[in-house]
Amino acid sequence: MNSTARKYKVKTMHFLKKSGVKIGDFFKEHYKAILVLALVNIAFFFPMITKLASYTPGGDALFNAWTITRVQGCILGDSCHNVLDGGIFLGHENTLTWSESQLSTAVLFLPLRLFTDNPVLINNIATITMTFLIGFSMYLLAMYLSGGKKWISIISGLIFSYAPFRLSAVWHLQNLSIFALPLAVLAIFKYKDTKKKRYLLFLLLVMVYEVYASWYQMAFTLLATLVITIALLCYKKINWKSFALILGVIVIAFISVLPLARVYLKESKKNNSGYTLDEKVMYSSALEDYILPSSESISGTLFYRAVHCKVNKCDAYNGYNKDTSSYHGAITVFAAISIFFVINRKLNKKKKKELSDKKVAELKVMSRIFVILAVIGFVASLGPFLKLQKTYVYELVSSGTIYTVPLPYILVEILMPSVSFIRAIGRAGVVVLLALSMLIALMPYALEAYTNKTRKSLVAVFLILLVFDVMPYKAISVRKGPDNVFKIPEAHKVIKKDKDIDNIVVISSKDKNPQDSNLVRKQMALIGYHGKHLYNGHSAFIPKGYREQMLDFYDLNKEDLSQMRKLGIKYVLLDKVNSYANTLATLKKYNLPVVHEDNEYLLVKL
């Protein structure tokens, strides 16, 4: 070994040793929070823990299993034209961009491919892990805001991770990427205090992760970080140089995603989703969404059984926002408002000696910034017409009317029509949840205005009401239908092993919705396993004539086989379980070369 190699080895060992010490110190400081959040997470997902490789709730969970594992497969050398080749809708390009591509999330969980290529297992592990990360990232931010008070930081993490708003869309993996938002805010605050460049680098990393994970969450992260940064400047907590550097980092993160955005814009304009404005605004939040409790909490269960549904005979719980519940908890909102008023009205008069005038002034500024952020997030979540209940501040007449839609909504609609950003604008409620969680983190300072006995009483009441009103009182429900069982069929193992098998159409003649069923989503998820191309598919955009063509294929006449060849299809995979007997008989009469047959599938070459 020469001297250069020895020096490199010594430096490497020193770096690893130093890194090990830092990781060990980090765990020692935060192990209580890690254990609490991990145990709550395991308890919540416990019904599926023993079925991680075989259980799926269907719908978006299967869709996301396809998204991230297809990207991983492309990175690892599957038959992809490029990393945006989704392997669906044979003959169409960049199909991964027809919805959230989740590139960074796929990369984050790429190491799992060392142990498994089961797409459902990878998606389930990602879902559980990211739910934990949402709570832990908020805990770290709350530790900064609370001055290192672990108990309130853990509570803030639990609220941000398990509030009804979050759990109403727990299977939407793209929403879980929001764990980057508290980390981005923490980086901004840390840089404000220390001016150390490493926090700008950390901000850049988490922002780049978010912009490549989800367009929606990217927009909400941009909104929150910009509001906080501008507010810090307005309150003179940072100077123009610091403001420019933070803003520059955010801009660089967005520049980094331009290559993906260009493809997205191109495909978006070419493949308009076709949602009318009436359909899009259905998914904005309503004022009532923030007031009606969640049916998953104890208070919500009692409310719907005893009061609301008896009077209104309702079937939907917190259902004005069709996309997700926007309920963050009455006790969360009340506690946050109380903390704000105590800090701004009572703390000066009754503060302890430990709190300097400078600290009190800083707390006032921070609490005001968080309230501003909450108000902006709330208004944004109501959508362009400001939905209050089932009515709007701005009149909505009919789909055929040309509306004047306020900025920035109209820009998104013009530039990226298939994104249908208005349709999911109710998810902006996460900005409100962030602001509330940050205000809750300031509770220890607000309690300084009270005696020790009063403090203990207030904390006890808060915790009891929090569990009663916000926290889920039961674990996830595991469905037991055929759509919820996933396995890798032998036919797909054959497809994976044979490099020549590609360009496949799957026939399930009992499936009347081949553009939007769990059957097609399962076939898509299996693309993440074998890495081949299907004619089948489902996404935010469905190619014109796809459904009609698939239904026409079901009778498998000679014209259908000829049309398949014209479309570039080389193999037919007949799903025996989900097809009629005459479909199988028709396919067999052509004496096409059989590649594989078992009780579930027949794979033939055209």
Coordinates of C-alpha atoms in Angstrom, one line a residue:
M1 CA 0.0 0.0 0.0
N2 CA 1.5 3.3 -1.1
S3 CA 1.5 6.5 1.1
T4 CA -1.4 8.1 -0.8
A5 CA -3.6 5.0 -0.2
R6 CA -2.6 4.9 3.5
K7 CA -3.5 8.6 3.9
Y8 CA -6.9 8.0 2.2
K9 CA -7.5 5.0 4.4
V10 CA -6.7 7.0 7.5
K11 CA -8.9 9.9 6.5
T12 CA -11.8 7.5 5.6
M13 CA -11.6 5.7 9.0
H14 CA -11.4 9.0 10.8
F15 CA -14.5 10.3 8.9
L16 CA -16.4 7.0 9.6
K17 CA -15.5 7.2 13.3
K18 CA -16.5 10.8 13.6
S19 CA -19.7 10.2 11.7
G20 CA -20.5 7.2 14.0
V21 CA -20.0 9.4 17.1
K22 CA -22.3 12.1 15.7
I23 CA -25.0 9.5 14.8
G24 CA -24.6 8.0 18.3
D25 CA -24.9 11.4 20.0
F26 CA -28.0 12.2 17.9
F27 CA -29.7 9.0 18.9
K28 CA -28.8 9.5 22.6
E29 CA -30.4 13.0 22.5
H30 CA -33.5 11.9 20.6
Y31 CA -34.1 8.2 21.4
K32 CA -37.2 8.9 23.5
A33 CA -38.9 10.7 20.6
I34 CA -37.8 8.0 18.2
L35 CA -39.2 5.2 20.4
V36 CA -42.5 7.0 21.1
L37 CA -43.1 7.9 17.4
A38 CA -42.0 4.5 16.2
L39 CA -44.2 2.7 18.7
V40 CA -47.3 4.8 17.8
N41 CA -46.5 4.2 14.2
I42 CA -46.3 0.5 14.6
A43 CA -49.5 0.4 16.6
F44 CA -51.3 2.4 14.0
F45 CA -50.2 0.2 11.1
F46 CA -50.1 -3.0 13.2
P47 CA -53.0 -4.8 11.4
M48 CA -50.9 -4.9 8.2
I49 CA -47.5 -5.4 9.8
T50 CA -47.6 -9.2 9.2
K51 CA -49.0 -8.7 5.7
L52 CA -46.6 -6.1 4.3
A53 CA -45.8 -8.2 1.2
S54 CA -49.4 -9.2 0.4
Y55 CA -51.8 -6.5 1.7
T56 CA -52.8 -3.5 -0.3
P57 CA -55.8 -1.1 0.3
G58 CA -56.0 -0.8 -3.5
G59 CA -56.5 2.4 -5.3
D60 CA -53.7 5.0 -4.9
A61 CA -51.6 2.5 -2.9
L62 CA -51.4 0.2 -5.9
F63 CA -50.8 3.2 -8.2
N64 CA -48.0 4.5 -6.0
A65 CA -46.5 1.0 -5.8
W66 CA -46.2 1.1 -9.6
T67 CA -44.8 4.7 -9.7
I68 CA -41.9 4.3 -7.3
T69 CA -40.9 0.7 -8.3
R70 CA -41.1 1.5 -12.0
V71 CA -38.7 4.4 -11.4
Q72 CA -36.4 2.1 -9.4
G73 CA -36.5 -0.5 -12.1
C74 CA -35.6 2.0 -14.8
I75 CA -32.6 3.1 -12.6
L76 CA -31.5 -0.5 -12.2
G77 CA -31.7 -1.3 -15.9
D78 CA -35.2 -2.5 -16.8
S79 CA -36.4 -2.1 -20.4
C80 CA -37.2 1.6 -20.1
H81 CA -36.8 4.2 -22.9
N82 CA -35.9 6.7 -20.1
V83 CA -36.7 7.1 -16.4
L84 CA -40.0 8.7 -17.2
D85 CA -41.1 5.7 -19.2
G86 CA -44.0 4.3 -17.1
G87 CA -44.4 1.1 -19.1
I88 CA -48.1 1.7 -19.5
F89 CA -50.3 2.7 -22.5
L90 CA -47.9 1.1 -25.0
G91 CA -47.0 3.5 -27.8
H92 CA -47.2 6.6 -25.5
E93 CA -44.1 8.4 -24.2
N94 CA -43.3 9.7 -20.7
T95 CA -46.4 8.1 -19.1
L96 CA -44.9 8.5 -15.7
T97 CA -45.4 12.2 -15.9
W98 CA -49.2 11.9 -16.4
S99 CA -49.4 11.9 -12.6
E100 CA -47.0 12.5 -9.7
S101 CA -43.7 10.9 -10.8
Q102 CA -42.3 10.7 -7.2
L103 CA -38.7 10.4 -8.5
S104 CA -37.0 11.4 -5.3
T105 CA -39.1 9.0 -3.1
A106 CA -38.2 6.2 -5.5
V107 CA -34.5 7.0 -5.0
L108 CA -34.9 7.3 -1.2
F109 CA -36.2 3.7 -1.0
L110 CA -34.0 2.3 -3.7
P111 CA -31.9 0.4 -1.2
L112 CA -34.9 -1.9 -0.6
R113 CA -34.3 -3.4 -4.0
L114 CA -31.3 -5.1 -2.5
F115 CA -33.8 -7.3 -0.5
T116 CA -37.0 -7.4 -2.5
D117 CA -38.6 -6.6 -5.8
N118 CA -42.1 -6.9 -4.5
P119 CA -43.7 -3.5 -5.4
V120 CA -46.4 -3.7 -2.7
L121 CA -43.9 -4.5 0.0
I122 CA -41.7 -1.6 -1.0
N123 CA -44.7 0.8 -1.1
N124 CA -46.0 -0.4 2.3
I125 CA -42.5 0.0 3.9
A126 CA -42.3 3.5 2.3
T127 CA -45.8 4.5 3.6
I128 CA -45.0 3.4 7.2
T129 CA -41.5 5.0 7.1
M130 CA -42.6 8.3 5.7
T131 CA -45.5 8.5 8.2
F132 CA -42.8 8.2 10.9
L133 CA -40.6 10.8 9.2
I134 CA -43.5 13.3 9.1
G135 CA -43.8 13.1 12.9
F136 CA -40.0 13.0 13.5
S137 CA -39.3 16.0 11.3
M138 CA -41.9 18.1 13.1
Y139 CA -40.5 16.9 16.4
L140 CA -37.0 18.2 15.4
L141 CA -38.5 21.6 14.4
A142 CA -40.5 21.7 17.6
M143 CA -37.4 21.0 19.6
Y144 CA -35.9 24.2 18.1
L145 CA -39.0 26.2 18.7
S146 CA -39.6 25.0 22.3
G147 CA -36.0 25.4 23.4
G148 CA -35.4 21.7 23.6
K149 CA -38.6 20.6 25.5
K150 CA -39.0 17.0 24.4
W151 CA -42.6 16.4 25.7
I152 CA -44.2 19.2 23.7
S153 CA -42.0 18.4 20.7
I154 CA -43.2 14.8 20.7
I155 CA -46.8 16.1 20.9
S156 CA -46.2 18.5 18.0
G157 CA -44.8 15.6 16.0
L158 CA -47.8 13.4 16.8
I159 CA -50.2 16.1 15.8
F160 CA -48.5 16.8 12.5
S161 CA -48.3 13.1 11.7
Y162 CA -51.7 11.8 13.0
A163 CA -54.1 14.7 12.7
P164 CA -57.3 13.7 10.8
F165 CA -56.2 15.8 7.9
R166 CA -53.1 13.6 7.5
L167 CA -54.7 10.2 8.1
S168 CA -57.6 10.8 5.6
A169 CA -55.1 10.4 2.8
V170 CA -52.5 8.1 4.5
W171 CA -52.3 5.9 1.4
H172 CA -51.4 8.8 -0.9
L173 CA -47.6 8.3 -0.8
Q174 CA -47.0 11.6 -2.6
N175 CA -48.6 13.5 0.3
L176 CA -46.2 11.8 2.7
S177 CA -43.3 13.6 1.1
I178 CA -44.3 16.6 3.1
F179 CA -42.0 15.4 5.9
A180 CA -39.4 17.6 4.0
L181 CA -41.4 20.8 4.9
P182 CA -40.6 21.0 8.7
L183 CA -37.0 20.2 7.9
A184 CA -36.9 23.1 5.3
V185 CA -38.4 25.5 7.9
L186 CA -35.9 24.2 10.5
A187 CA -33.0 24.9 8.2
I188 CA -34.2 28.4 7.6
F189 CA -34.5 29.1 11.3
K190 CA -31.1 27.5 12.0
Y191 CA -29.4 29.7 9.3
K192 CA -31.2 32.8 10.8
D193 CA -29.5 32.1 14.1
T194 CA -26.1 30.9 13.1
K195 CA -25.4 32.1 9.5
K196 CA -23.7 28.8 8.9
K197 CA -23.7 27.7 5.2
R198 CA -24.3 24.1 6.1
Y199 CA -27.9 24.9 6.9
L200 CA -28.4 26.4 3.4
L201 CA -27.0 23.2 2.0
F202 CA -29.4 21.2 4.1
L203 CA -32.3 23.4 2.9
L204 CA -31.2 22.8 -0.7
L205 CA -31.2 19.0 -0.2
V206 CA -34.7 18.8 1.4
M207 CA -36.1 21.3 -1.2
V208 CA -34.7 19.3 -4.1
Y209 CA -36.2 16.1 -2.5
E210 CA -39.6 17.8 -2.3
V211 CA -39.6 19.3 -5.8
Y212 CA -38.9 15.8 -7.3
A213 CA -41.4 14.1 -5.0
S214 CA -44.7 15.8 -5.6
W215 CA -45.9 18.8 -7.6
Y216 CA -48.7 19.5 -5.0
Q217 CA -46.5 19.3 -1.9
M218 CA -43.8 21.3 -3.8
A219 CA -46.3 24.1 -4.1
F220 CA -47.3 24.0 -0.5
T221 CA -43.6 23.8 0.6
L222 CA -42.8 26.8 -1.6
L223 CA -45.8 28.7 -0.1
A224 CA -44.8 28.0 3.5
T225 CA -41.0 28.7 3.1
L226 CA -41.6 31.9 1.2
V227 CA -44.2 33.2 3.7
I228 CA -41.8 32.5 6.6
T229 CA -38.8 33.9 4.9
I230 CA -40.5 37.1 3.8
A231 CA -42.1 37.5 7.2
L232 CA -38.6 37.1 8.9
L233 CA -37.4 39.9 6.6
C234 CA -40.4 42.2 7.4
Y235 CA -39.9 41.7 11.1
K236 CA -36.2 42.4 10.7
K237 CA -35.1 39.0 12.0
I238 CA -32.9 38.5 8.9
N239 CA -31.1 41.1 6.7
W240 CA -31.4 41.4 3.0
K241 CA -28.3 39.3 2.4
S242 CA -29.7 36.4 4.4
F243 CA -33.0 36.8 2.7
A244 CA -31.3 36.7 -0.7
L245 CA -29.3 33.6 0.2
I246 CA -32.3 31.7 1.4
L247 CA -34.4 32.8 -1.6
G248 CA -31.5 31.8 -3.8
V249 CA -31.4 28.3 -2.4
I250 CA -35.1 27.9 -3.0
V251 CA -34.8 29.2 -6.5
I252 CA -31.9 26.8 -7.2
A253 CA -34.0 23.9 -6.0
F254 CA -36.7 24.9 -8.4
I255 CA -34.2 25.3 -11.3
S256 CA -33.0 21.8 -10.6
V257 CA -36.5 20.4 -11.4
L258 CA -36.8 22.2 -14.7
P259 CA -35.8 19.2 -16.8
L260 CA -38.7 17.2 -15.3
A261 CA -41.0 20.2 -15.4
R262 CA -40.4 20.7 -19.2
V263 CA -41.5 17.2 -19.9
Y264 CA -44.4 17.6 -17.6
L265 CA -45.6 20.8 -19.3
K266 CA -45.3 19.2 -22.7
E267 CA -47.3 16.1 -21.7
S268 CA -49.7 18.2 -19.7
K269 CA -50.7 20.4 -22.6
K270 CA -50.9 17.3 -24.9
N271 CA -52.9 15.3 -22.5
N272 CA -55.5 17.6 -20.8
S273 CA -57.3 15.8 -18.0
G274 CA -60.6 17.2 -19.1
Y275 CA -62.0 18.0 -15.6
T276 CA -64.5 20.9 -15.7
L277 CA -64.0 23.7 -13.2
D278 CA -67.1 22.6 -11.3
E279 CA -65.4 19.2 -10.8
K280 CA -62.1 20.7 -9.7
V281 CA -63.5 23.1 -7.1
M282 CA -65.4 20.2 -5.5
Y283 CA -62.0 19.1 -4.0
S284 CA -61.2 22.4 -2.4
S285 CA -61.7 22.6 1.4
A286 CA -64.7 24.2 2.9
L287 CA -65.0 26.2 6.1
E288 CA -67.1 23.4 7.5
D289 CA -64.3 20.9 6.8
Y290 CA -62.2 22.7 9.5
I291 CA -65.1 22.6 12.0
L292 CA -66.7 19.2 11.7
P293 CA -64.7 16.6 13.7
S294 CA -63.2 13.5 12.2
S295 CA -65.1 10.2 12.5
E296 CA -61.8 8.5 13.3
S297 CA -61.6 10.4 16.7
I298 CA -63.5 9.7 19.8
S299 CA -65.2 13.1 19.7
G300 CA -66.1 12.7 16.1
T301 CA -67.6 9.3 16.6
L302 CA -69.8 10.7 19.4
F303 CA -70.7 13.8 17.4
Y304 CA -71.8 11.9 14.3
R305 CA -73.8 9.2 16.2
A306 CA -75.5 11.5 18.7
V307 CA -75.9 14.8 16.9
H308 CA -75.0 15.6 13.3
C309 CA -76.1 12.5 11.4
K310 CA -79.3 12.1 13.4
V311 CA -80.3 15.6 12.3
N312 CA -78.9 15.6 8.8
K313 CA -79.2 11.9 8.0
C314 CA -75.7 12.1 6.5
D315 CA -73.6 9.3 5.1
A316 CA -70.4 11.3 4.7
Y317 CA -68.1 12.3 7.5
N318 CA -66.4 15.6 7.1
G319 CA -67.2 15.3 3.4
Y320 CA -67.3 18.8 1.9
N321 CA -63.8 18.3 0.7
K322 CA -64.1 15.2 -1.5
D323 CA -60.3 14.8 -1.6
T324 CA -59.5 14.7 2.1
S325 CA -60.6 15.8 5.5
S326 CA -59.4 19.2 6.5
Y327 CA -60.1 18.8 10.2
H328 CA -57.0 19.5 12.4
G329 CA -58.8 19.3 15.7
A330 CA -60.8 21.9 17.7
I331 CA -58.5 21.4 20.6
T332 CA -55.4 22.0 18.4
V333 CA -56.8 25.2 17.0
F334 CA -58.0 26.4 20.5
A335 CA -54.7 25.6 22.1
A336 CA -52.8 27.3 19.3
I337 CA -54.9 30.5 19.5
S338 CA -54.6 30.5 23.3
I339 CA -50.8 30.2 23.1
F340 CA -50.7 33.1 20.6
F341 CA -52.8 35.4 22.9
V342 CA -50.9 34.4 26.1
I343 CA -47.5 35.1 24.4
N344 CA -48.7 38.4 23.0
R345 CA -50.8 39.7 25.9
K346 CA -49.8 38.1 29.2
L347 CA -46.2 37.0 28.9
N348 CA -44.7 40.4 29.4
K349 CA -46.6 41.0 32.7
K350 CA -46.0 37.5 34.3
K351 CA -42.9 36.2 32.6
K352 CA -40.3 34.4 34.7
K353 CA -36.7 35.7 35.1
E354 CA -35.5 33.0 32.7
L355 CA -37.2 34.8 29.8
S356 CA -35.4 38.0 28.7
D357 CA -37.2 40.8 27.0
K358 CA -35.4 39.9 23.8
K359 CA -36.7 36.3 24.0
V360 CA -40.3 37.5 24.7
A361 CA -40.0 39.8 21.7
E362 CA -38.8 37.0 19.5
L363 CA -41.6 34.7 20.7
K364 CA -44.1 37.4 19.8
V365 CA -42.7 37.7 16.3
M366 CA -42.6 33.9 15.8
S367 CA -46.2 33.4 16.9
R368 CA -47.4 36.2 14.6
I369 CA -45.5 34.6 11.7
F370 CA -47.2 31.3 12.4
V371 CA -50.7 32.9 12.5
I372 CA -50.0 34.7 9.2
L373 CA -49.0 31.4 7.7
A374 CA -52.1 29.6 9.1
V375 CA -54.4 32.2 7.6
I376 CA -52.7 32.2 4.2
G377 CA -52.8 28.3 4.1
F378 CA -56.5 28.3 5.2
V379 CA -57.5 30.8 2.5
A380 CA -55.5 28.9 -0.2
S381 CA -57.2 25.6 0.7
L382 CA -60.6 27.1 0.1
G383 CA -59.8 27.3 -3.6
P384 CA -60.2 30.2 -6.0
F385 CA -63.9 30.6 -5.3
L386 CA -63.5 30.4 -1.5
K387 CA -65.9 27.6 -0.6
L388 CA -67.6 28.0 2.7
Q389 CA -69.9 25.0 2.8
K390 CA -71.6 23.9 -0.4
T391 CA -71.7 27.5 -1.6
Y392 CA -69.0 29.9 -2.8
V393 CA -68.1 33.5 -2.1
Y394 CA -67.7 33.9 -5.8
E395 CA -70.7 32.6 -7.7
L396 CA -70.3 29.3 -9.6
V397 CA -72.9 28.9 -12.2
S398 CA -72.2 26.0 -14.6
S399 CA -69.4 24.1 -16.4
G400 CA -70.0 26.0 -19.6
T401 CA -69.4 29.4 -18.1
I402 CA -66.0 31.1 -18.6
Y403 CA -64.9 32.1 -15.1
T404 CA -62.4 34.7 -13.9
V405 CA -60.1 32.5 -11.9
P406 CA -57.7 34.4 -9.6
L407 CA -53.9 34.0 -9.8
P408 CA -52.0 31.8 -9.3
Y409 CA -54.7 29.2 -10.1
I410 CA -55.2 30.4 -13.6
L411 CA -51.4 30.2 -14.4
V412 CA -51.4 26.5 -13.3
E413 CA -54.5 25.8 -15.4
I414 CA -52.9 27.4 -18.5
L415 CA -49.4 25.9 -18.1
M416 CA -50.3 22.5 -16.7
P417 CA -53.9 21.6 -17.4
S418 CA -53.5 17.9 -16.6
V419 CA -52.2 18.8 -13.2
S420 CA -55.7 20.1 -12.3
F421 CA -54.1 21.9 -9.3
I422 CA -57.4 23.4 -8.3
R423 CA -58.8 19.9 -7.9
A424 CA -56.5 19.1 -5.0
I425 CA -56.1 22.6 -3.5
G426 CA -57.8 21.4 -0.3
R427 CA -54.5 19.7 0.5
A428 CA -53.1 23.1 1.2
G429 CA -54.5 22.5 4.6
V430 CA -51.1 21.0 5.4
V431 CA -49.8 24.6 5.7
V432 CA -52.4 25.3 8.4
L433 CA -51.4 22.1 10.2
L434 CA -47.7 23.1 10.1
A435 CA -48.5 26.5 11.6
L436 CA -50.7 25.0 14.3
S437 CA -48.0 22.4 15.2
M438 CA -45.4 25.2 15.4
L439 CA -47.6 27.3 17.7
I440 CA -48.2 24.2 19.9
A441 CA -44.4 23.9 20.2
L442 CA -44.4 27.4 21.9
M443 CA -46.6 26.1 24.7
P444 CA -43.8 25.8 27.3
Y445 CA -43.0 29.5 27.0
A446 CA -46.7 30.5 27.2
L447 CA -47.0 28.4 30.4
E448 CA -44.4 30.7 32.0
A449 CA -47.2 33.1 32.6
Y450 CA -48.8 30.7 35.1
T451 CA -47.9 29.1 38.4
N452 CA -46.6 25.6 38.5
K453 CA -49.9 24.1 39.7
T454 CA -51.9 25.9 37.0
R455 CA -49.4 24.8 34.3
K456 CA -49.8 21.1 35.3
S457 CA -53.5 21.4 35.2
L458 CA -53.5 23.1 31.8
V459 CA -51.2 20.5 30.3
A460 CA -53.2 17.7 31.7
V461 CA -56.5 19.1 30.2
F462 CA -54.8 19.7 26.9
L463 CA -53.4 16.2 26.6
I464 CA -56.8 14.6 27.5
L465 CA -58.7 16.7 25.0
L466 CA -56.0 16.1 22.4
V467 CA -56.4 12.4 22.6
F468 CA -60.2 12.7 22.7
D469 CA -60.5 15.1 19.8
V470 CA -57.5 14.6 17.4
M471 CA -55.7 11.3 17.8
P472 CA -57.1 8.2 16.0
Y473 CA -58.6 5.8 18.5
K474 CA -58.0 2.8 16.4
A475 CA -55.5 1.4 14.0
I476 CA -56.0 1.3 10.2
S477 CA -58.7 -1.0 8.9
V478 CA -57.5 -3.9 6.9
R479 CA -59.9 -4.8 4.1
K480 CA -60.4 -8.4 3.1
G481 CA -61.6 -8.3 -0.5
P482 CA -59.9 -9.9 -3.5
D483 CA -58.7 -6.4 -4.5
N484 CA -56.7 -6.2 -1.3
V485 CA -54.6 -9.3 -1.7
F486 CA -51.4 -9.0 -3.8
K487 CA -49.1 -11.7 -5.0
I488 CA -46.7 -12.2 -7.8
P489 CA -48.2 -14.8 -10.2
E490 CA -46.1 -17.4 -11.9
A491 CA -46.9 -15.9 -15.3
H492 CA -45.3 -12.6 -14.3
K493 CA -42.2 -14.5 -13.0
V494 CA -41.9 -16.0 -16.5
I495 CA -42.3 -12.5 -18.0
K496 CA -39.5 -11.2 -15.7
K497 CA -37.1 -14.0 -16.5
D498 CA -37.5 -14.0 -20.3
K499 CA -35.9 -10.8 -21.8
D500 CA -37.7 -11.3 -25.1
I501 CA -41.1 -11.0 -23.6
D502 CA -42.4 -7.4 -23.8
N503 CA -45.2 -5.3 -25.2
I504 CA -48.0 -7.1 -23.5
V505 CA -51.8 -6.7 -23.3
V506 CA -53.6 -8.2 -20.3
I507 CA -57.1 -9.3 -21.0
S508 CA -59.6 -9.5 -18.1
S509 CA -63.0 -9.6 -19.8
K510 CA -65.0 -9.3 -16.6
D511 CA -63.4 -5.9 -16.0
K512 CA -65.8 -3.3 -17.3
N513 CA -63.6 -0.3 -16.3
P514 CA -60.1 -1.2 -17.7
Q515 CA -59.1 2.4 -17.4
D516 CA -59.9 2.7 -13.7
S517 CA -60.0 -0.6 -11.7
N518 CA -57.8 -2.3 -9.1
L519 CA -57.3 -5.0 -11.7
V520 CA -55.4 -2.7 -14.0
R521 CA -53.6 -1.1 -11.0
K522 CA -52.3 -4.5 -10.0
Q523 CA -51.1 -5.1 -13.5
M524 CA -49.3 -1.7 -13.3
A525 CA -47.8 -2.5 -10.0
L526 CA -46.4 -5.7 -11.5
I527 CA -44.5 -3.6 -14.0
G528 CA -42.4 -2.5 -11.1
Y529 CA -41.6 -6.2 -10.6
H530 CA -40.9 -7.4 -14.1
G531 CA -40.0 -4.1 -15.8
K532 CA -41.9 -4.7 -19.1
H533 CA -44.4 -2.6 -21.2
L534 CA -48.2 -3.0 -21.1
Y535 CA -50.9 -1.7 -23.4
N536 CA -53.0 -1.5 -20.2
G537 CA -52.9 1.5 -17.9
H538 CA -54.5 4.0 -15.6
S539 CA -53.5 7.6 -14.8
A540 CA -54.8 11.2 -14.5
F541 CA -55.0 11.2 -18.2
I542 CA -56.4 8.2 -20.3
P543 CA -55.6 8.1 -24.0
K544 CA -58.5 8.8 -26.3
G545 CA -60.2 5.6 -27.3
Y546 CA -58.3 3.4 -24.8
R547 CA -61.3 2.1 -22.9
E548 CA -63.3 1.4 -26.1
Q549 CA -60.3 -0.4 -27.6
M550 CA -59.8 -2.6 -24.5
L551 CA -63.5 -3.5 -24.3
D552 CA -63.4 -4.3 -28.0
F553 CA -60.4 -6.7 -27.4
Y554 CA -62.4 -8.8 -25.0
D555 CA -64.1 -10.9 -27.7
L556 CA -60.7 -11.7 -29.2
N557 CA -61.8 -12.0 -32.9
K558 CA -59.3 -12.1 -35.7
E559 CA -59.6 -8.3 -36.3
D560 CA -58.7 -7.8 -32.6
L561 CA -55.5 -9.8 -33.0
S562 CA -54.6 -7.9 -36.2
Q563 CA -55.3 -4.6 -34.4
M564 CA -53.0 -5.7 -31.5
R565 CA -50.2 -6.3 -33.9
K566 CA -50.7 -2.9 -35.5
L567 CA -50.4 -1.3 -32.0
G568 CA -47.1 -3.1 -31.4
I569 CA -48.5 -5.7 -29.0
K570 CA -46.5 -8.9 -29.1
Y571 CA -48.0 -11.0 -26.3
V572 CA -51.5 -11.6 -24.9
L573 CA -51.8 -12.4 -21.2
L574 CA -55.2 -13.7 -20.4
D575 CA -56.4 -13.4 -16.8
K576 CA -58.4 -16.6 -16.4
V577 CA -59.7 -15.7 -13.0
N578 CA -61.2 -12.4 -14.1
S579 CA -62.3 -13.4 -17.6
Y580 CA -65.3 -15.3 -18.9
A581 CA -64.8 -19.0 -20.0
N582 CA -65.7 -18.2 -23.7
T583 CA -62.8 -15.6 -23.7
L584 CA -60.3 -18.4 -23.0
A585 CA -61.9 -20.7 -25.5
T586 CA -61.7 -18.1 -28.2
L587 CA -58.1 -17.4 -27.6
K588 CA -57.1 -21.0 -27.6
K589 CA -58.8 -21.8 -31.0
Y590 CA -56.2 -19.6 -32.8
N591 CA -53.4 -22.1 -31.7
L592 CA -51.1 -19.2 -30.9
P593 CA -47.7 -20.2 -29.4
V594 CA -48.2 -20.8 -25.7
V595 CA -45.4 -19.4 -23.6
H596 CA -46.9 -20.2 -20.2
E597 CA -50.2 -21.5 -18.8
D598 CA -51.4 -22.3 -15.3
N599 CA -54.7 -22.0 -13.4
E600 CA -54.6 -18.2 -13.3
Y601 CA -53.0 -17.1 -16.6
L602 CA -52.5 -18.0 -20.2
L603 CA -49.6 -16.2 -21.9
V604 CA -49.4 -16.5 -25.7
K605 CA -47.2 -14.9 -28.4
L606 CA -48.9 -13.1 -31.3

